[in-house]
Coordinates of C-alpha atoms and ligand atoms in Angstrom, one line a residue:
M1 CA 10.7 -9.3 11.4
K2 CA 8.6 -6.2 10.6
K3 CA 6.2 -6.7 7.6
I4 CA 6.4 -4.1 5.0
L5 CA 4.6 -5.0 2.5
S6 CA 1.2 -6.9 2.2
V7 CA -0.4 -8.0 -1.1
K8 CA -3.9 -9.4 -0.5
N9 CA -5.9 -10.9 -3.1
L10 CA -4.5 -9.1 -5.7
S11 CA -5.9 -10.0 -9.3
V12 CA -4.6 -8.0 -12.5
S13 CA -6.1 -8.4 -15.7
F14 CA -5.3 -7.1 -19.2
D15 CA -8.1 -6.1 -21.8
T16 CA -6.9 -7.3 -25.0
Y17 CA -8.5 -7.2 -28.4
N18 CA -10.0 -10.9 -28.1
A19 CA -10.3 -11.4 -24.2
E20 CA -9.4 -10.4 -20.7
V21 CA -6.1 -11.9 -19.9
K22 CA -6.3 -12.9 -15.9
A23 CA -2.5 -12.7 -15.6
V24 CA -2.4 -12.5 -11.6
R25 CA -5.2 -14.3 -9.7
D26 CA -5.9 -13.8 -6.3
V27 CA -2.1 -13.5 -5.4
S28 CA -1.5 -12.8 -1.5
F29 CA 1.8 -12.7 0.1
D30 CA 3.8 -10.6 2.6
L31 CA 7.6 -9.2 2.7
H32 CA 9.3 -8.6 5.8
E33 CA 12.3 -6.0 6.7
R34 CA 15.8 -7.7 5.6
E35 CA 14.4 -10.8 4.0
T36 CA 14.7 -12.0 0.4
L37 CA 11.3 -13.5 -0.9
A38 CA 12.0 -15.5 -4.4
I39 CA 9.0 -15.6 -6.6
V40 CA 9.7 -18.7 -9.2
G41 CA 7.5 -20.2 -11.9
E42 CA 7.5 -21.1 -15.6
S43 CA 7.4 -18.3 -18.3
G44 CA 3.8 -16.6 -18.1
S45 CA 3.1 -17.7 -14.8
G46 CA 3.0 -14.0 -13.5
K47 CA 5.7 -13.2 -11.8
S48 CA 6.7 -9.7 -13.5
V49 CA 2.9 -8.7 -13.6
T50 CA 2.8 -9.2 -9.8
A51 CA 6.2 -7.3 -9.1
Q52 CA 5.3 -4.6 -11.6
S53 CA 2.1 -4.1 -10.0
V54 CA 3.9 -3.3 -6.7
M55 CA 5.8 -0.7 -8.4
R56 CA 2.6 0.4 -10.3
L57 CA 4.5 -0.1 -13.9
I58 CA 1.4 -1.8 -15.2
P59 CA 0.3 0.1 -18.5
M60 CA -3.1 1.1 -17.8
P61 CA -5.0 0.4 -19.9
P62 CA -4.9 -2.0 -21.1
G63 CA -4.2 -3.6 -17.5
K64 CA -6.3 -3.2 -14.6
F65 CA -6.5 -4.1 -11.2
V66 CA -9.6 -6.1 -10.7
N67 CA -9.3 -6.8 -6.8
G68 CA -7.0 -6.8 -3.7
S69 CA -4.6 -4.5 -2.2
I70 CA -0.8 -3.9 -2.1
V71 CA -0.3 -2.1 1.3
F72 CA 3.2 -0.3 1.6
D73 CA 3.7 1.5 4.8
G74 CA 0.1 1.5 5.7
E75 CA -1.2 2.7 2.5
D76 CA -2.7 0.9 -0.6
L77 CA -0.4 1.4 -3.4
T78 CA -3.2 0.4 -5.8
E79 CA -5.2 3.8 -4.8
K80 CA -2.1 6.0 -5.2
S81 CA -2.3 8.6 -8.2
E82 CA 0.6 8.4 -10.7
K83 CA 2.1 11.5 -8.8
Q84 CA 2.0 10.1 -5.5
M85 CA 3.6 6.9 -7.1
E86 CA 6.5 9.1 -8.3
S87 CA 7.7 9.9 -4.8
I88 CA 7.5 6.2 -3.6
R89 CA 9.1 4.8 -6.9
G90 CA 12.8 4.8 -6.6
K91 CA 12.9 6.4 -3.2
E92 CA 10.9 3.6 -1.0
I93 CA 10.8 1.0 -3.7
G94 CA 13.7 0.3 -6.1
M95 CA 13.5 -2.1 -9.1
I96 CA 16.1 -3.8 -11.2
F97 CA 15.3 -5.8 -14.7
Q98 CA 16.9 -8.4 -16.4
D99 CA 18.1 -6.3 -19.4
P100 CA 19.8 -3.0 -18.0
M101 CA 19.7 -1.8 -21.5
T102 CA 16.1 -1.2 -21.9
S103 CA 16.2 0.8 -18.4
L104 CA 19.1 2.7 -18.5
N105 CA 19.1 5.7 -20.7
P106 CA 21.6 5.2 -23.4
T107 CA 21.5 9.3 -24.0
M108 CA 22.5 9.9 -20.3
T109 CA 25.8 9.4 -18.3
I110 CA 25.6 6.9 -15.3
G111 CA 26.3 9.7 -12.9
K112 CA 23.5 11.7 -14.1
Q113 CA 21.2 8.6 -13.9
I114 CA 22.3 7.9 -10.4
A115 CA 22.0 11.6 -9.5
E116 CA 18.3 12.1 -10.9
G117 CA 16.9 10.2 -7.8
L118 CA 19.2 12.1 -5.3
I119 CA 18.3 15.5 -6.4
K120 CA 14.7 14.8 -6.8
H121 CA 14.1 12.6 -3.6
Q122 CA 17.1 13.6 -1.3
N123 CA 17.1 17.3 -2.5
M124 CA 21.0 17.0 -2.8
S125 CA 22.6 19.7 -5.0
K126 CA 24.4 18.2 -8.2
Q127 CA 27.9 18.2 -6.8
E128 CA 26.6 16.2 -3.8
A129 CA 24.6 13.9 -6.1
H130 CA 28.1 13.6 -8.0
N131 CA 30.1 12.6 -5.0
R132 CA 27.6 9.9 -3.7
G133 CA 27.2 8.4 -7.1
V134 CA 30.9 7.9 -7.2
E135 CA 30.6 6.4 -3.8
L136 CA 27.8 4.1 -4.8
L137 CA 29.7 3.0 -8.0
K138 CA 32.5 2.0 -5.6
L139 CA 30.0 0.4 -3.4
V140 CA 28.7 -2.0 -6.1
G141 CA 32.1 -2.8 -7.4
I142 CA 32.9 -0.6 -10.5
P143 CA 36.7 0.0 -10.7
T144 CA 37.7 3.6 -11.1
P145 CA 34.2 5.1 -10.4
E146 CA 35.4 8.6 -10.7
K147 CA 36.0 8.1 -14.5
R148 CA 33.2 5.7 -15.0
I149 CA 30.8 8.1 -13.6
D150 CA 30.9 10.3 -16.6
Q151 CA 30.7 7.4 -19.3
Y152 CA 27.6 6.4 -21.0
P153 CA 25.9 2.7 -20.8
H154 CA 27.4 1.4 -24.0
E155 CA 30.5 2.0 -22.3
F156 CA 29.9 -0.4 -19.5
S157 CA 30.0 -4.3 -19.9
G158 CA 26.8 -6.3 -19.0
G159 CA 27.8 -7.0 -15.7
M160 CA 28.9 -3.5 -15.0
R161 CA 25.5 -2.3 -16.5
Q162 CA 23.8 -4.6 -14.0
R163 CA 26.0 -3.2 -11.3
A164 CA 25.1 0.7 -12.2
M165 CA 21.5 -0.4 -12.3
I166 CA 21.6 -1.5 -8.9
A167 CA 23.3 1.7 -7.6
I168 CA 20.8 3.7 -9.0
A169 CA 18.0 1.4 -7.6
L170 CA 19.7 1.5 -4.1
A171 CA 20.9 5.1 -4.3
C172 CA 18.1 6.6 -2.0
N173 CA 18.1 3.3 0.4
P174 CA 14.7 1.8 -0.6
K175 CA 12.9 -0.1 1.8
I176 CA 12.5 -2.5 -1.1
L177 CA 14.3 -4.0 -4.0
I178 CA 12.5 -5.5 -6.6
A179 CA 14.9 -7.6 -9.1
D180 CA 13.1 -9.2 -11.9
E181 CA 15.4 -11.8 -13.4
P182 CA 18.4 -9.6 -12.4
T183 CA 21.0 -12.3 -13.5
T184 CA 19.2 -14.0 -16.4
A185 CA 21.1 -12.3 -19.2
L186 CA 24.6 -12.4 -17.4
D187 CA 27.0 -15.5 -17.6
V188 CA 27.4 -17.5 -14.8
T189 CA 30.4 -16.1 -13.1
I190 CA 29.1 -12.4 -13.2
Q191 CA 25.6 -13.6 -12.0
A192 CA 27.2 -15.4 -8.8
Q193 CA 29.0 -12.0 -8.3
I194 CA 25.8 -9.6 -8.7
L195 CA 24.0 -12.1 -6.4
D196 CA 26.8 -11.9 -3.6
L197 CA 26.7 -8.1 -4.3
M198 CA 23.0 -7.9 -3.5
K199 CA 23.3 -10.1 -0.5
E200 CA 26.3 -7.9 0.9
L201 CA 24.0 -4.4 0.0
Q202 CA 20.9 -5.9 1.8
K203 CA 23.5 -6.8 5.0
E204 CA 24.4 -3.3 5.3
T205 CA 21.1 -1.5 4.3
G206 CA 18.4 -3.9 5.4
T207 CA 16.5 -3.7 2.2
A208 CA 14.0 -6.3 1.7
I209 CA 14.1 -8.1 -1.9
I210 CA 11.7 -9.6 -4.0
L211 CA 13.8 -11.7 -6.2
I212 CA 12.1 -12.8 -9.3
T213 CA 13.8 -16.1 -11.1
H214 CA 13.3 -19.2 -12.8
D215 CA 16.8 -20.5 -11.8
L216 CA 16.2 -22.6 -8.5
G217 CA 19.9 -22.6 -8.1
V218 CA 19.7 -18.7 -7.5
V219 CA 16.8 -19.4 -4.9
A220 CA 18.7 -21.6 -3.0
N221 CA 21.4 -19.2 -2.7
A222 CA 19.7 -16.0 -2.2
A223 CA 16.3 -16.4 -0.6
N224 CA 14.9 -16.9 2.6
R225 CA 11.2 -17.6 1.4
V226 CA 9.9 -18.8 -1.6
A227 CA 6.6 -18.1 -3.6
V228 CA 5.8 -20.6 -6.5
M229 CA 3.7 -19.2 -8.8
Y230 CA 1.7 -21.1 -11.7
G231 CA -1.1 -19.9 -14.1
G232 CA -1.3 -16.4 -12.2
K233 CA -1.6 -18.1 -8.7
I234 CA 0.7 -18.6 -6.2
V235 CA 0.4 -22.5 -5.8
E236 CA 3.1 -23.1 -2.8
T237 CA 4.9 -20.8 -0.5
G238 CA 7.5 -21.7 2.3
S239 CA 10.9 -21.0 3.9
V240 CA 13.5 -22.1 1.4
D241 CA 14.2 -25.2 3.4
E242 CA 10.6 -26.0 3.1
I243 CA 10.6 -25.6 -0.8
F244 CA 13.6 -27.9 -1.3
Y245 CA 13.3 -30.3 1.3
N246 CA 9.5 -30.8 2.0
P247 CA 7.8 -29.5 -1.0
K248 CA 4.1 -30.5 -1.3
H249 CA 2.7 -29.2 -4.5
P250 CA 3.2 -31.5 -7.4
Y251 CA 4.0 -28.3 -9.7
T252 CA 6.9 -27.6 -7.2
W253 CA 8.2 -31.2 -7.5
G254 CA 8.1 -30.5 -11.3
L255 CA 10.3 -27.5 -10.7
L256 CA 12.7 -29.3 -8.5
G257 CA 12.7 -32.2 -11.0
S258 CA 13.8 -30.0 -13.7
M259 CA 16.8 -28.9 -11.8
P260 CA 20.1 -30.2 -12.2
K261 CA 21.5 -32.2 -9.3
L262 CA 24.8 -31.3 -7.5
D263 CA 25.9 -35.1 -7.3
Q264 CA 24.6 -36.7 -10.2
Q265 CA 26.1 -34.6 -13.3
G266 CA 24.9 -35.5 -16.7
E267 CA 21.8 -36.9 -15.8
E268 CA 18.6 -36.1 -17.8
L269 CA 16.6 -33.3 -16.4
Q270 CA 12.8 -33.9 -16.4
A271 CA 10.8 -31.2 -18.2
I272 CA 7.4 -30.9 -17.0
P273 CA 5.0 -32.3 -20.0
G274 CA 2.5 -30.0 -21.4
S275 CA 2.0 -26.3 -21.3
P276 CA 0.6 -23.5 -19.0
P277 CA -3.2 -22.7 -19.0
D278 CA -4.7 -20.0 -21.3
L279 CA -5.1 -17.0 -18.9
A280 CA -7.7 -15.7 -21.4
D281 CA -9.9 -18.5 -20.2
P282 CA -8.2 -19.9 -17.0
P283 CA -9.5 -23.1 -15.6
K284 CA -12.0 -23.4 -12.9
G285 CA -9.9 -25.6 -10.6
C286 CA -6.1 -25.9 -9.8
P287 CA -4.3 -24.4 -12.9
F288 CA -1.9 -27.3 -12.6
A289 CA -4.5 -30.1 -12.9
A290 CA -4.2 -30.6 -16.6
R291 CA -0.5 -31.4 -16.3
C292 CA -0.5 -33.0 -12.9
P293 CA 0.1 -36.5 -13.0
Y294 CA -1.9 -37.0 -9.8
A295 CA -5.0 -35.0 -10.4
M296 CA -8.0 -36.1 -9.2
K297 CA -11.8 -35.1 -9.7
A298 CA -12.1 -32.2 -7.6
C299 CA -8.7 -30.6 -9.0
G300 CA -10.1 -30.0 -12.3
T301 CA -13.6 -28.4 -10.9
Q302 CA -12.4 -26.4 -7.6
M303 CA -9.6 -24.3 -6.9
P304 CA -8.1 -25.8 -3.5
A305 CA -7.7 -23.8 -0.5
Y306 CA -4.2 -23.2 1.1
Y307 CA -3.3 -25.9 3.3
E308 CA -1.1 -24.6 6.3
L309 CA 1.8 -27.1 6.9
S310 CA 3.6 -24.7 9.1
D311 CA 3.7 -21.2 10.1
T312 CA 5.4 -20.2 6.8
Q313 CA 4.5 -23.1 4.5
K314 CA 1.2 -23.0 2.6
T315 CA 0.2 -25.5 -0.3
A316 CA -2.8 -25.2 -2.6
C317 CA -3.5 -29.0 -3.5
W318 CA -6.3 -31.3 -3.4
L319 CA -3.6 -34.2 -2.4
L320 CA -3.5 -32.7 1.2
D321 CA -7.0 -33.3 1.9
E322 CA -7.2 -35.8 4.5
R323 CA -9.4 -37.8 2.0
A324 CA -6.9 -37.8 -0.5
P325 CA -4.5 -40.8 -1.3
K326 CA -1.0 -40.2 0.1
V327 CA 1.3 -39.2 -2.7
E328 CA 5.3 -38.9 -2.3
P329 CA 7.1 -36.7 -4.3
P330 CA 8.7 -39.1 -7.5
E331 CA 12.4 -40.2 -7.4
F332 CA 13.4 -37.6 -9.9
V333 CA 12.6 -34.7 -7.7
N334 CA 15.9 -33.1 -6.7
V335 CA 14.5 -32.8 -2.9
G336 CA 17.2 -31.0 -0.9
G337 CA 19.7 -31.3 -3.9
A338 CA 20.5 -27.7 -3.9
K339 CA 22.8 -26.4 -1.3
V340 CA 20.5 -24.3 0.4
N341 CA 21.8 -21.0 1.3
G342 CA 25.5 -22.0 0.7
Ligands
ATP1 N1 0.6 -5.8 -21.7 C1 -0.1 -7.0 -21.5 N2 -1.1 -7.2 -22.2 C2 -1.6 -8.5 -22.6 N3 -1.2 -9.3 -21.6 C3 -0.2 -9.2 -20.7 C4 0.7 -7.9 -20.7 N4 1.6 -8.1 -20.0 C5 1.5 -9.3 -19.6 N5 0.6 -10.2 -20.0 C6 0.2 -11.4 -19.8 O1 0.1 -11.6 -18.4 C7 0.7 -13.2 -18.0 C8 1.9 -13.2 -17.0 O2 2.9 -12.6 -17.6 P1 4.4 -12.2 -16.8 O3 5.1 -11.3 -17.7 O4 3.9 -11.7 -15.6 O5 5.1 -13.5 -16.9 P2 6.5 -14.1 -16.0 O6 5.8 -15.2 -15.0 O7 7.1 -12.9 -15.6 O8 7.2 -14.8 -17.2 P3 8.6 -14.8 -17.7 O9 9.1 -15.8 -17.0 O10 8.6 -15.3 -19.3 O11 9.1 -13.2 -17.5 C9 1.3 -13.6 -19.3 O12 0.3 -14.6 -20.0 C10 1.2 -12.2 -20.3 O13 1.1 -12.8 -22.0
MG2 MG1 8.9 -12.0 -16.0

């Protein structure tokens, strides 16, 4: 499949009063047409900063690109002017957020908000944009769209707002859709509906999706590939099957261990003890070393390189060095426990 986005060695920092917070450190990944790449990891691991960097939504200052490139359509987005980004944002790359209330404009009807992009990027007339808006609302499953299109966000339920945001994000057929915790604020049934909707729309339009979530159940259902982030770095990446059935990084094991098993309900979940590193003063070695039960001397002093386990799976862990002791995932790890792509 064709590669449409290539992030290489991206480092993003924030200059704060006390220190430089190194939020994203040397992150590389590719995104292909029609695929869904999930980015998972604990709070503060750099998922949103990575996604917002692609959209160039990082406030600068205090944020800054320290290193690396984000190549989309052959051009490096880190070098684009704000004006150039305006013709990419919403048109080529759409984004939906966790809380639609913060990104929908409360003073504007849903219809006007859908129409904005269509008028700006696709030269539609007001009437054409209105008609397309009705179609889009229907497409995302909003009943009586002719009536709903003239309503304001507060007249929509949470799930409907999220659907409306998807309609806005997809209005101009973007090549990439970035969804940052798109279902976290919704209850479980609505969550599943929204994810199904995204999958369906992806089938129709071929949009590639970057899906940010801390919910591995969502990953198993919606993603093709996974990047596991920790302490501003991608520590492991692989196909969904590789991450669920053959995870190699102890942090991935920890995440899988903290996920409920399908067959054993009521069993206690294993939280990963300890807390993430201080990104103002990140560790020299592996960011997970301080919490890793298998940490060796090298882990604290030197960041491991990526070991290539297959064409798709790469893991940055010293345990994969041939000199390291052989370690298997602990029993509590729910390897393959989630129904992958079910
Ligand atoms: N404007 C900012 N100024 C300073 N630090 C920031 C800013 N925005 C983000 N950070 C820091 O960057 C790091 C990564 O944050 P990010 O929002 O990407 O985490 P996340 O993985 O999305 O977490 P969550 O799951 O909670 O959304 C955090 O340490 C955060 O405090
Ligand atoms: Mg986030």
